[in-house]
PDB file of C-alpha atoms in Angstrom:
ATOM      1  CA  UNK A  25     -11.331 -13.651   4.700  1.00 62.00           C
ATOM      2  CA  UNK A  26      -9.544 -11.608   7.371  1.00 87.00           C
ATOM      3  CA  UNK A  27      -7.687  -8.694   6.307  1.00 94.00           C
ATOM      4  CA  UNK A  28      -3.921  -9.528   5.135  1.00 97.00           C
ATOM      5  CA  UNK A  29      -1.244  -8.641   7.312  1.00 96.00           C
ATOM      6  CA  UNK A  30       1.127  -5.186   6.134  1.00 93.00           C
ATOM      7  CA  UNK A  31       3.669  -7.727   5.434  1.00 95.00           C
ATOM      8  CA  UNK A  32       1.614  -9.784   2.900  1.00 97.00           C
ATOM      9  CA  UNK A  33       0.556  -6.409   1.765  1.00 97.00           C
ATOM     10  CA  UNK A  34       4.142  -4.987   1.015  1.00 96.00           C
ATOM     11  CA  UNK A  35       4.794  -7.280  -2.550  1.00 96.00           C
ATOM     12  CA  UNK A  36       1.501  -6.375  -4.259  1.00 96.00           C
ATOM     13  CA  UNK A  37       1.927  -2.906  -3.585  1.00 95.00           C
ATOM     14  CA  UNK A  38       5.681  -2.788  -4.796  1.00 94.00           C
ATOM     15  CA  UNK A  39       4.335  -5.107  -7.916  1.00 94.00           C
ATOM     16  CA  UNK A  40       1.703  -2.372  -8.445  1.00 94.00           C
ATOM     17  CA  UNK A  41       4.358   1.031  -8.297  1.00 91.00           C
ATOM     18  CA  UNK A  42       6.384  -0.688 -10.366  1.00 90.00           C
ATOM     19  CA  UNK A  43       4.881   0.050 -13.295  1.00 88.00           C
ATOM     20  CA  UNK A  44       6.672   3.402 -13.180  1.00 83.00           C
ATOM     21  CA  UNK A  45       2.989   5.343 -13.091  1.00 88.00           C
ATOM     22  CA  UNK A  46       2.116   7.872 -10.272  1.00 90.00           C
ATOM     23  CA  UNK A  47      -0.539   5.602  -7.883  1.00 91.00           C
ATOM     24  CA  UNK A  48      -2.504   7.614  -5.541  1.00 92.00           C
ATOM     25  CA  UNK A  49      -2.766   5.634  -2.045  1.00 91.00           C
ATOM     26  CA  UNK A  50      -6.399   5.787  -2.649  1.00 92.00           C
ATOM     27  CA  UNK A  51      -6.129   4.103  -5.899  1.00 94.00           C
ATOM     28  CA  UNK A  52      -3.429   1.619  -4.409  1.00 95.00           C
ATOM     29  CA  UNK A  53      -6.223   0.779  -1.540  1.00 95.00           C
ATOM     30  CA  UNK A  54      -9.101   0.299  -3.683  1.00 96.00           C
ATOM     31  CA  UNK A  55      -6.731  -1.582  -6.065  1.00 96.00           C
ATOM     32  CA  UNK A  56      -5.354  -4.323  -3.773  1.00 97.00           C
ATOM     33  CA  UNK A  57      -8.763  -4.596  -1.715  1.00 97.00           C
ATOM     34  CA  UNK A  58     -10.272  -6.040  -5.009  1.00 97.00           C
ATOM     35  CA  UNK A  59      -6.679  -8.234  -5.115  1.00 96.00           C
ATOM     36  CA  UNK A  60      -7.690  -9.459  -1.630  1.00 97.00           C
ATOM     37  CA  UNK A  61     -11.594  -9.920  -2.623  1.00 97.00           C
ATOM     38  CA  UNK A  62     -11.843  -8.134   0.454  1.00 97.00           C
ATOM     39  CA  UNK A  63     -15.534  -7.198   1.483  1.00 96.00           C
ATOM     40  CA  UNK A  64     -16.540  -3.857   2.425  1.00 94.00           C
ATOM     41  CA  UNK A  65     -17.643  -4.335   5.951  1.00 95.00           C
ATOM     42  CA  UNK A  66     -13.411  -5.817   6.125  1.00 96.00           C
ATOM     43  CA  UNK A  67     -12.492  -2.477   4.374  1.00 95.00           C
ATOM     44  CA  UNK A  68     -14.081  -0.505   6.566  1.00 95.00           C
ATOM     45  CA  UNK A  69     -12.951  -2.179   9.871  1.00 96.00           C
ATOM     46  CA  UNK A  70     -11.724   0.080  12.658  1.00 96.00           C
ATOM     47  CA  UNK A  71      -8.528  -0.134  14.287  1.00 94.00           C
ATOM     48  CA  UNK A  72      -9.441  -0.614  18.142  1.00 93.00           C
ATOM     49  CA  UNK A  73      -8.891   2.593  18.874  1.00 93.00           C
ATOM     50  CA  UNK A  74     -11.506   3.252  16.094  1.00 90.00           C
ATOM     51  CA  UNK A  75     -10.118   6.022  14.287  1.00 92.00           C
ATOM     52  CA  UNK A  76      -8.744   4.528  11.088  1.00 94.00           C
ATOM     53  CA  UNK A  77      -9.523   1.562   9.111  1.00 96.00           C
ATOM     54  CA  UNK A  78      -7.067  -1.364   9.766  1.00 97.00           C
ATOM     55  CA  UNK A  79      -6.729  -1.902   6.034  1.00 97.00           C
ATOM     56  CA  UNK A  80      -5.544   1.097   5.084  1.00 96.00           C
ATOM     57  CA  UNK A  81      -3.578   1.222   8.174  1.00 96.00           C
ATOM     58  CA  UNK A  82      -1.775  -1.615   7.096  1.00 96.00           C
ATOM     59  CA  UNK A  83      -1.607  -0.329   3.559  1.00 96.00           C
ATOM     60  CA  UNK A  84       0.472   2.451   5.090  1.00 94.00           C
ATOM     61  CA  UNK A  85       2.794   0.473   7.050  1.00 96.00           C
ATOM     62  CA  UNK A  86       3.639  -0.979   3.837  1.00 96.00           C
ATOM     63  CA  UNK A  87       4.235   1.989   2.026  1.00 94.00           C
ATOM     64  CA  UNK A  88       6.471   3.238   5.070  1.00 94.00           C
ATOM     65  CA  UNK A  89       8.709   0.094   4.656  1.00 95.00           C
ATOM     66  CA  UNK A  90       8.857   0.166   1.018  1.00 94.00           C
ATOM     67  CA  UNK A  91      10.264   3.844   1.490  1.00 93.00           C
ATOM     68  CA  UNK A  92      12.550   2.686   3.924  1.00 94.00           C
ATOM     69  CA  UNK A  93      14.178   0.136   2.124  1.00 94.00           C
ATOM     70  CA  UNK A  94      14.439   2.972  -1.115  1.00 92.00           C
ATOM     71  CA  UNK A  95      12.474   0.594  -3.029  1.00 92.00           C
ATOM     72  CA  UNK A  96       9.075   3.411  -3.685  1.00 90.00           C
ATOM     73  CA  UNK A  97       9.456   6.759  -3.145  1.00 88.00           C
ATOM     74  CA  UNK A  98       6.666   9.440  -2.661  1.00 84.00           C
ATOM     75  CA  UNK A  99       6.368  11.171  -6.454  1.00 79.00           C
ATOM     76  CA  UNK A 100       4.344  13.834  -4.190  1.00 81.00           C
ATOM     77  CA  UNK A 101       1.631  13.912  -1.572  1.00 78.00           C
ATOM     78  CA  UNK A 102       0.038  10.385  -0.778  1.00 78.00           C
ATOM     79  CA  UNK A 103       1.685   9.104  -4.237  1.00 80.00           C
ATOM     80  CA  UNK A 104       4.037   6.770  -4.988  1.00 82.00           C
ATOM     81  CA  UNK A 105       5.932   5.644  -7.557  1.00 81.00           C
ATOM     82  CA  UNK A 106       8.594   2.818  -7.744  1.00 83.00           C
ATOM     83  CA  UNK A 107      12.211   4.212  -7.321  1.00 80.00           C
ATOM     84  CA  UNK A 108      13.808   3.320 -11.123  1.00 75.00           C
ATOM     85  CA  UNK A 109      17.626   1.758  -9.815  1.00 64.00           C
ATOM     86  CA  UNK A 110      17.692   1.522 -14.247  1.00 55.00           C
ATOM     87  CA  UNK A 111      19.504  -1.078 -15.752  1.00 43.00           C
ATOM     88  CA  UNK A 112      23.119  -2.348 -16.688  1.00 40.00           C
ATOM     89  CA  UNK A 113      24.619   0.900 -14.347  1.00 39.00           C
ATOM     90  CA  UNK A 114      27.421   0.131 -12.662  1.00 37.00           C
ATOM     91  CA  UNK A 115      28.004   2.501  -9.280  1.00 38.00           C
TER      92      UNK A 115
END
């Protein structure tokens, strides 16, 4: 498999603060790597300039959109958490 693009990265990370727990980005790596069945010779692949690996690379360019767009919301250092809009509110 080759490794999933930040894009197809961004949903199953959202889908996986959502559940209103604190999710360390090391948990929310080795979490979606297992989502992607990705190997660990594809985890561990180096960005060209070889000093990080793509996936979590990509895993962070995720995050940073998801932030951007107010959807997650670091709780605190390299956590996240979905932002809760709640329900029914009316602004």
């Amino acid at each position: 498999m080759t490794l999933p693009k930040f894009s197809e990265i961004t949903l199953p990370l959202l889908q996986l603060a959502k559940d209103g727990k604190e999710h360390s980005v090391a948990d929310a790596e080795e979490s979606l790597a297992k989502q992607f069945n990705l190997t660990d010779d594809e985890r561990n692949q180096l960005k060209p300039s070889g000093n990080e690996e793509l996936f979590l690379n990509r895993l962070r360019w995720a995050r940073t959109h998801l932030k951007m767009a107010l959807l997650i919301e670091d709780s605190k250092f390299s956590h996240v958490i979905a932002i809760d809009f709640g329900t029914g509110a009316s602004g």
